[in-house]
PDB file of C-alpha atoms in Angstrom:
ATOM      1  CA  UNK A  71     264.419 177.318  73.586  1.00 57.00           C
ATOM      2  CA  UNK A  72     263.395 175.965  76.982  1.00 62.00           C
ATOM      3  CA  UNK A  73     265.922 173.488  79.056  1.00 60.00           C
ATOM      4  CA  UNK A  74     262.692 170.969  79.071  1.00 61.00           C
ATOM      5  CA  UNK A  75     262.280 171.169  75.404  1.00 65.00           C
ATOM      6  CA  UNK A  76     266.536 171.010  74.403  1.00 59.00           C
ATOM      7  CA  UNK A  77     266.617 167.957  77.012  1.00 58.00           C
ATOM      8  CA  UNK A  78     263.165 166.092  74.761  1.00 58.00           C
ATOM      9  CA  UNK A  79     264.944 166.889  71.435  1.00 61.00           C
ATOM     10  CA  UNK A  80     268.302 165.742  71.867  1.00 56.00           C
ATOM     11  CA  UNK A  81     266.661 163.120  73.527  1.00 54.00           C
ATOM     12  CA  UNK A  82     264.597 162.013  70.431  1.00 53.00           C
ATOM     13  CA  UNK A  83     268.175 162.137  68.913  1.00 55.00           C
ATOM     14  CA  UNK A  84     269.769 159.712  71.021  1.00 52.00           C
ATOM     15  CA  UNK A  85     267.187 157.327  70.549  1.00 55.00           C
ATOM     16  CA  UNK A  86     267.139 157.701  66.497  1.00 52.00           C
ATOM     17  CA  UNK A  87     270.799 156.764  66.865  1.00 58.00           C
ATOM     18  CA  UNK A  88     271.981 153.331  66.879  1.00 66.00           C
ATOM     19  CA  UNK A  89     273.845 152.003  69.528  1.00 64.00           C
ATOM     20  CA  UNK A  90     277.624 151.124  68.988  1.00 68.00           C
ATOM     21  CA  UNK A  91     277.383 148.323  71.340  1.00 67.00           C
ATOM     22  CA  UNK A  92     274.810 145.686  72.947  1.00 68.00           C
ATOM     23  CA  UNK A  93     273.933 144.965  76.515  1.00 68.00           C
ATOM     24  CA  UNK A  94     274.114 140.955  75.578  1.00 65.00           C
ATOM     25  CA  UNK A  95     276.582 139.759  73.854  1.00 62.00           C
ATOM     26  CA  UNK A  96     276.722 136.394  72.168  1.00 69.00           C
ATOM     27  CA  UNK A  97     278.308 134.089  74.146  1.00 71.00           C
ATOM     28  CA  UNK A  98     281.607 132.698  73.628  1.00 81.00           C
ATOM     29  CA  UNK A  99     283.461 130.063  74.706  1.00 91.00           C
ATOM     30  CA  UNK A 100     285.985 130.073  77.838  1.00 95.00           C
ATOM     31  CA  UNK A 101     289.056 131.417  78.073  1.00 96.00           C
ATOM     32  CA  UNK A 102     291.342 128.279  79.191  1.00 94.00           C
ATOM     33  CA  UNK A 103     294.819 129.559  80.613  1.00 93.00           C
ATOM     34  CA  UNK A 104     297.405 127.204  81.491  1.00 89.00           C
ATOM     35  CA  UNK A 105     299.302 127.867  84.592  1.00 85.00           C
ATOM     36  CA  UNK A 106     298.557 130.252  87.081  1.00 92.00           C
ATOM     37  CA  UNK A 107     301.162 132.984  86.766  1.00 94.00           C
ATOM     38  CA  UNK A 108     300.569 136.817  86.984  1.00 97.00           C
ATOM     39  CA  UNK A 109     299.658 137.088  83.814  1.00 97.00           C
ATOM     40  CA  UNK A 110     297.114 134.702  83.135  1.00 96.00           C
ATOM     41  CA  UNK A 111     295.854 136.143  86.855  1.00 97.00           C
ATOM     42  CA  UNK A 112     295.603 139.409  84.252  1.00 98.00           C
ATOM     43  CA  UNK A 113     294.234 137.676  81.584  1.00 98.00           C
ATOM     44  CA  UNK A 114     291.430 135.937  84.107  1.00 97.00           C
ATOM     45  CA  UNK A 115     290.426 139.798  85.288  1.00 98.00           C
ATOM     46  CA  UNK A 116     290.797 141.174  81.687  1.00 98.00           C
ATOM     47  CA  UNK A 117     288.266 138.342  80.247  1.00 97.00           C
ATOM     48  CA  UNK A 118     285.980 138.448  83.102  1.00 95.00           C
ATOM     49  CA  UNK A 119     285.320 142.195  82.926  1.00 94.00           C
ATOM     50  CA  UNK A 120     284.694 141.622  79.002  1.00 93.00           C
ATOM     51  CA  UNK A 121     281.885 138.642  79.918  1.00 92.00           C
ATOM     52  CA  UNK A 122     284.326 135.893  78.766  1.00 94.00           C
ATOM     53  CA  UNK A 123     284.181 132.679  81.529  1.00 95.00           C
ATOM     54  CA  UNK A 124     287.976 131.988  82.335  1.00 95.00           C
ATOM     55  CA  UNK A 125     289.561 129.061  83.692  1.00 93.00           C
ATOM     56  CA  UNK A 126     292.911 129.023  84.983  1.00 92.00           C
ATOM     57  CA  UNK A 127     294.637 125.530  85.872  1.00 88.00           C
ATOM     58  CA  UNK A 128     297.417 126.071  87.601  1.00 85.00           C
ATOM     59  CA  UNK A 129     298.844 122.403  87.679  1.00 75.00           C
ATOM     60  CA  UNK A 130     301.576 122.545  84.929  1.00 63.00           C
ATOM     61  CA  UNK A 131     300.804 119.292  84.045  1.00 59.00           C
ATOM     62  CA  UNK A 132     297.690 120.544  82.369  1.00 57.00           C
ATOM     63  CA  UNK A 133     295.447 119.453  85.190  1.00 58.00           C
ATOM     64  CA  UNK A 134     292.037 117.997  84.772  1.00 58.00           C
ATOM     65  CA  UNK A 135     290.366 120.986  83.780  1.00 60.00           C
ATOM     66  CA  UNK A 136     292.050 121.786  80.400  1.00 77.00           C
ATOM     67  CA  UNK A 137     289.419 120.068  78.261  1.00 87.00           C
ATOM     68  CA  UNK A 138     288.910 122.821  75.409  1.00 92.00           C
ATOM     69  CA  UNK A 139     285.317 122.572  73.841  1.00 93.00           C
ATOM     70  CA  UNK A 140     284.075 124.188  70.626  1.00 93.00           C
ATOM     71  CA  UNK A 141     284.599 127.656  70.621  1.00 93.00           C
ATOM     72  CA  UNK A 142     286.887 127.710  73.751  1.00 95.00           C
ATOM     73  CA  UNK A 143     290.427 129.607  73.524  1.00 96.00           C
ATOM     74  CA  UNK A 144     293.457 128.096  75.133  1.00 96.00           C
ATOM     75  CA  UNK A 145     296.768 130.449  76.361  1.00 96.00           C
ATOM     76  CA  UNK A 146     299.354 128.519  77.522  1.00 93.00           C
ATOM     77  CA  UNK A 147     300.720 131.030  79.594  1.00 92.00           C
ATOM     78  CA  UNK A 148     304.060 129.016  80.621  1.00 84.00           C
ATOM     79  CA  UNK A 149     305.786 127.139  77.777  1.00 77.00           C
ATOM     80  CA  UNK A 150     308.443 125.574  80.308  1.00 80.00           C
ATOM     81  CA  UNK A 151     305.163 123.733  81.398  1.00 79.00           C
ATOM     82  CA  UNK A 152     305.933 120.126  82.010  1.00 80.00           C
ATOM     83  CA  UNK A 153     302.857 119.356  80.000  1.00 81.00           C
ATOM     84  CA  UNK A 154     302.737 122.164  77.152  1.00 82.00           C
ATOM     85  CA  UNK A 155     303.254 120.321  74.340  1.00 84.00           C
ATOM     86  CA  UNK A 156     300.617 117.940  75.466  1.00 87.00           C
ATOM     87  CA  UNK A 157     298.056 120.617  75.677  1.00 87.00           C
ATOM     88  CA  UNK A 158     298.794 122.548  72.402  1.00 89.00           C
ATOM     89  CA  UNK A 159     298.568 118.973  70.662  1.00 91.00           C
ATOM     90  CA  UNK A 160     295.188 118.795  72.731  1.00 91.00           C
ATOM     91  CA  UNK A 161     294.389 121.986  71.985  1.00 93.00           C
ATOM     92  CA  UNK A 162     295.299 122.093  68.008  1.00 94.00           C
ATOM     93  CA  UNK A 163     292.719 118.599  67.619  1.00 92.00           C
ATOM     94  CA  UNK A 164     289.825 120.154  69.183  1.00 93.00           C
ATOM     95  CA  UNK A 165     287.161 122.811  68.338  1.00 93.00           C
ATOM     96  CA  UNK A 166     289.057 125.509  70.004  1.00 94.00           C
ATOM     97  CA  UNK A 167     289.003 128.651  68.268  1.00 93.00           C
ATOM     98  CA  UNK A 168     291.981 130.314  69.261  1.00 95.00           C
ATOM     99  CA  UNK A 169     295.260 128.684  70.409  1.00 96.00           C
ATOM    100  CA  UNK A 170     298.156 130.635  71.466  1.00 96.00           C
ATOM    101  CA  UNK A 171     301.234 130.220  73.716  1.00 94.00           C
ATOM    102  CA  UNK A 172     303.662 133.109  75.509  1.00 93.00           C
ATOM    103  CA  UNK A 173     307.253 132.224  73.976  1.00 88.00           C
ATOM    104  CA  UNK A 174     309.198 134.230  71.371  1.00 84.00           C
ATOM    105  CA  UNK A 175     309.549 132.265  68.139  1.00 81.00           C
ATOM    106  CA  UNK A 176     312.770 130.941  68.904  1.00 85.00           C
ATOM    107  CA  UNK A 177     312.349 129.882  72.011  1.00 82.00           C
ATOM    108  CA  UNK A 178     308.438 128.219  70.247  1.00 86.00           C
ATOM    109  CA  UNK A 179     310.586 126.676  66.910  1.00 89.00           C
ATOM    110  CA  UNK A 180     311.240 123.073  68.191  1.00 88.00           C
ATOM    111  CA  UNK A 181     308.171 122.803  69.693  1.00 88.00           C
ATOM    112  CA  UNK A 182     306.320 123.809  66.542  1.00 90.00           C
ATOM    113  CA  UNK A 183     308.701 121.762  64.473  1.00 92.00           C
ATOM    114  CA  UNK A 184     307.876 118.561  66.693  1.00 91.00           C
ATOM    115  CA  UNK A 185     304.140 119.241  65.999  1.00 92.00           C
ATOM    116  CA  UNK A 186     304.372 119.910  62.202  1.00 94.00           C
ATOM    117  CA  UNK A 187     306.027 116.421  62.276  1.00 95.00           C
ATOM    118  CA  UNK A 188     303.413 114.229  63.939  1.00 93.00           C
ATOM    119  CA  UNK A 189     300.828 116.281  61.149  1.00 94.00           C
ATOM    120  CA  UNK A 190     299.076 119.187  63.616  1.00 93.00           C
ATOM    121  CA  UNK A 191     298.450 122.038  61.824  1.00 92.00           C
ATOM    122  CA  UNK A 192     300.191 125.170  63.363  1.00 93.00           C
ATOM    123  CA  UNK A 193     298.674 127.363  61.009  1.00 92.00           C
ATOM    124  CA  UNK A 194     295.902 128.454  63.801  1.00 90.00           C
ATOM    125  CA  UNK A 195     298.569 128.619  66.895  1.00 95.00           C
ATOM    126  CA  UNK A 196     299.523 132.258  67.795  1.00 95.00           C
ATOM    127  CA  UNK A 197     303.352 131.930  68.920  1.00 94.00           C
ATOM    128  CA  UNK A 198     304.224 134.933  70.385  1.00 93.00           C
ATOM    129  CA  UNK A 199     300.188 134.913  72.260  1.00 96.00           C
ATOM    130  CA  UNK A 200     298.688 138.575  71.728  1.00 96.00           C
ATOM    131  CA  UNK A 201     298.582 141.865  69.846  1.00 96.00           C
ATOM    132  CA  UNK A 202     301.923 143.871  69.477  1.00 94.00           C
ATOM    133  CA  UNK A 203     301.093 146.829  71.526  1.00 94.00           C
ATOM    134  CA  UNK A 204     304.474 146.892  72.962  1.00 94.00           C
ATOM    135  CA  UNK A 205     303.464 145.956  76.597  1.00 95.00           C
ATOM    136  CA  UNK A 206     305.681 144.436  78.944  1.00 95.00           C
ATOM    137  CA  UNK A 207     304.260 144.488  82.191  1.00 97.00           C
ATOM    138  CA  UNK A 208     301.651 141.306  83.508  1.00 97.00           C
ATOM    139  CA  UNK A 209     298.274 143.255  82.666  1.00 98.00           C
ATOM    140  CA  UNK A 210     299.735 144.856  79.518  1.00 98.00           C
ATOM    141  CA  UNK A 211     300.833 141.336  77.937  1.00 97.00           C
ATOM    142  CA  UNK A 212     297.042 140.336  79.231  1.00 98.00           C
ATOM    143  CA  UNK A 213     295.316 142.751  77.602  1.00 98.00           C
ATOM    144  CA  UNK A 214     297.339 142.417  74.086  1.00 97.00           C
ATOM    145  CA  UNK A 215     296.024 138.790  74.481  1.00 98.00           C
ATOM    146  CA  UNK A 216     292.453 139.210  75.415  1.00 98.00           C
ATOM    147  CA  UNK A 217     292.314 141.807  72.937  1.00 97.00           C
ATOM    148  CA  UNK A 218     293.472 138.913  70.546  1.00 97.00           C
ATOM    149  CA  UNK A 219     290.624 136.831  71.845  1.00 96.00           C
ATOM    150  CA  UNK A 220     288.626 139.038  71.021  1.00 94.00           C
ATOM    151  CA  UNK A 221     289.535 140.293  67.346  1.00 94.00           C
ATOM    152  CA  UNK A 222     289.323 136.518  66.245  1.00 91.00           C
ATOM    153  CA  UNK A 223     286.477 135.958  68.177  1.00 90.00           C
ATOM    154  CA  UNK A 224     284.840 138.268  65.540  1.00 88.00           C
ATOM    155  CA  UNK A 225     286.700 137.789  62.740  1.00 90.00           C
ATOM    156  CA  UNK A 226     288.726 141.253  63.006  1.00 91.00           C
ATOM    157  CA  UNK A 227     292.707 141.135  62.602  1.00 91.00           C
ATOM    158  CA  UNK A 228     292.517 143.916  65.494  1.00 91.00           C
ATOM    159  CA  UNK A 229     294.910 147.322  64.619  1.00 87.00           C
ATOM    160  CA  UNK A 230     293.452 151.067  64.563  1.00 88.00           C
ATOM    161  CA  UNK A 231     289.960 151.172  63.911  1.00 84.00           C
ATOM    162  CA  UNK A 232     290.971 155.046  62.459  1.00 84.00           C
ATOM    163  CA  UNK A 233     290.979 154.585  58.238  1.00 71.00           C
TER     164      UNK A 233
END
């Protein structure tokens, strides 16, 4: 068989096939990441490079920017924030899809007991924020996270897509 004719076959092929992925996808909300630390810097690269707008405020008071919108996501990134109760009540009464913050669950168990007391529902808040993928370095916790984002985003619970 000639190279010319192999190359117009398995190109037929290829183009019978369907494509795994899309060159648009749907838009999603932001990313909002409360404060600027080097993870949510990670976080802000991770999202960007998989087309998901970012915002990072890095006054710990919440700033003026944290206004989450339907379909937005919202890592608090720093639970020592002065203001991070504030924004996960914030957070938890708006359309926001996905609401997470970095702390282990002990550290998280007041805070979530305070909020189950004035009636927010914690069901949706991801305390510890991400994936376990065992990562413990900056861009390792970010990706765990993103890849969070991501998984709800679609309705997947993430894991192995092996069977």
């Amino acid at each position: 068989m000639s190279l010319m004719r192999a190359r117009s076959e398995a190109s037929t092929r290829m183009s019978m096939r369907q494509r795994p992925w899309v060159a648009e996808p749907e838009q999603r909300g932001r990313i909002l990441v409360l404060s600027d630390n080097p993870i949510a810097r990670c976080i802000a690269v991770i999202a960007s490079t998989v087309g998901r707008p970012v915002l990072v405020e890095s006054a710990d008071d919440g700033g003026p920017g944290l206004d989450p919108q339907e379909g937005d996501a919202v890592v608090l990134c720093d639970h020592d924030a002065p203001d991070a109760p504030a924004v996960l009540r914030n957070a938890l009464s708006s359309g926001a899809v996905y609401v997470a913050m970095m702390a282990s669950r002990r550290r998280s168990e007041g805070l979530l007991e305070e909020l189950v007391a004035e009636g927010h529902d914690v069901s949706r808040l991801h305390v510890p924020a991400g994936h376990d993928v065992g990562g413990k370095a900056p861009g390792e916790i970010a990706l765990s996270v993103v890849a969070e984002i991501v998984a709800e985003s679609y309705g997947r619970p993430g894991g192995p897509m092996r069977g």
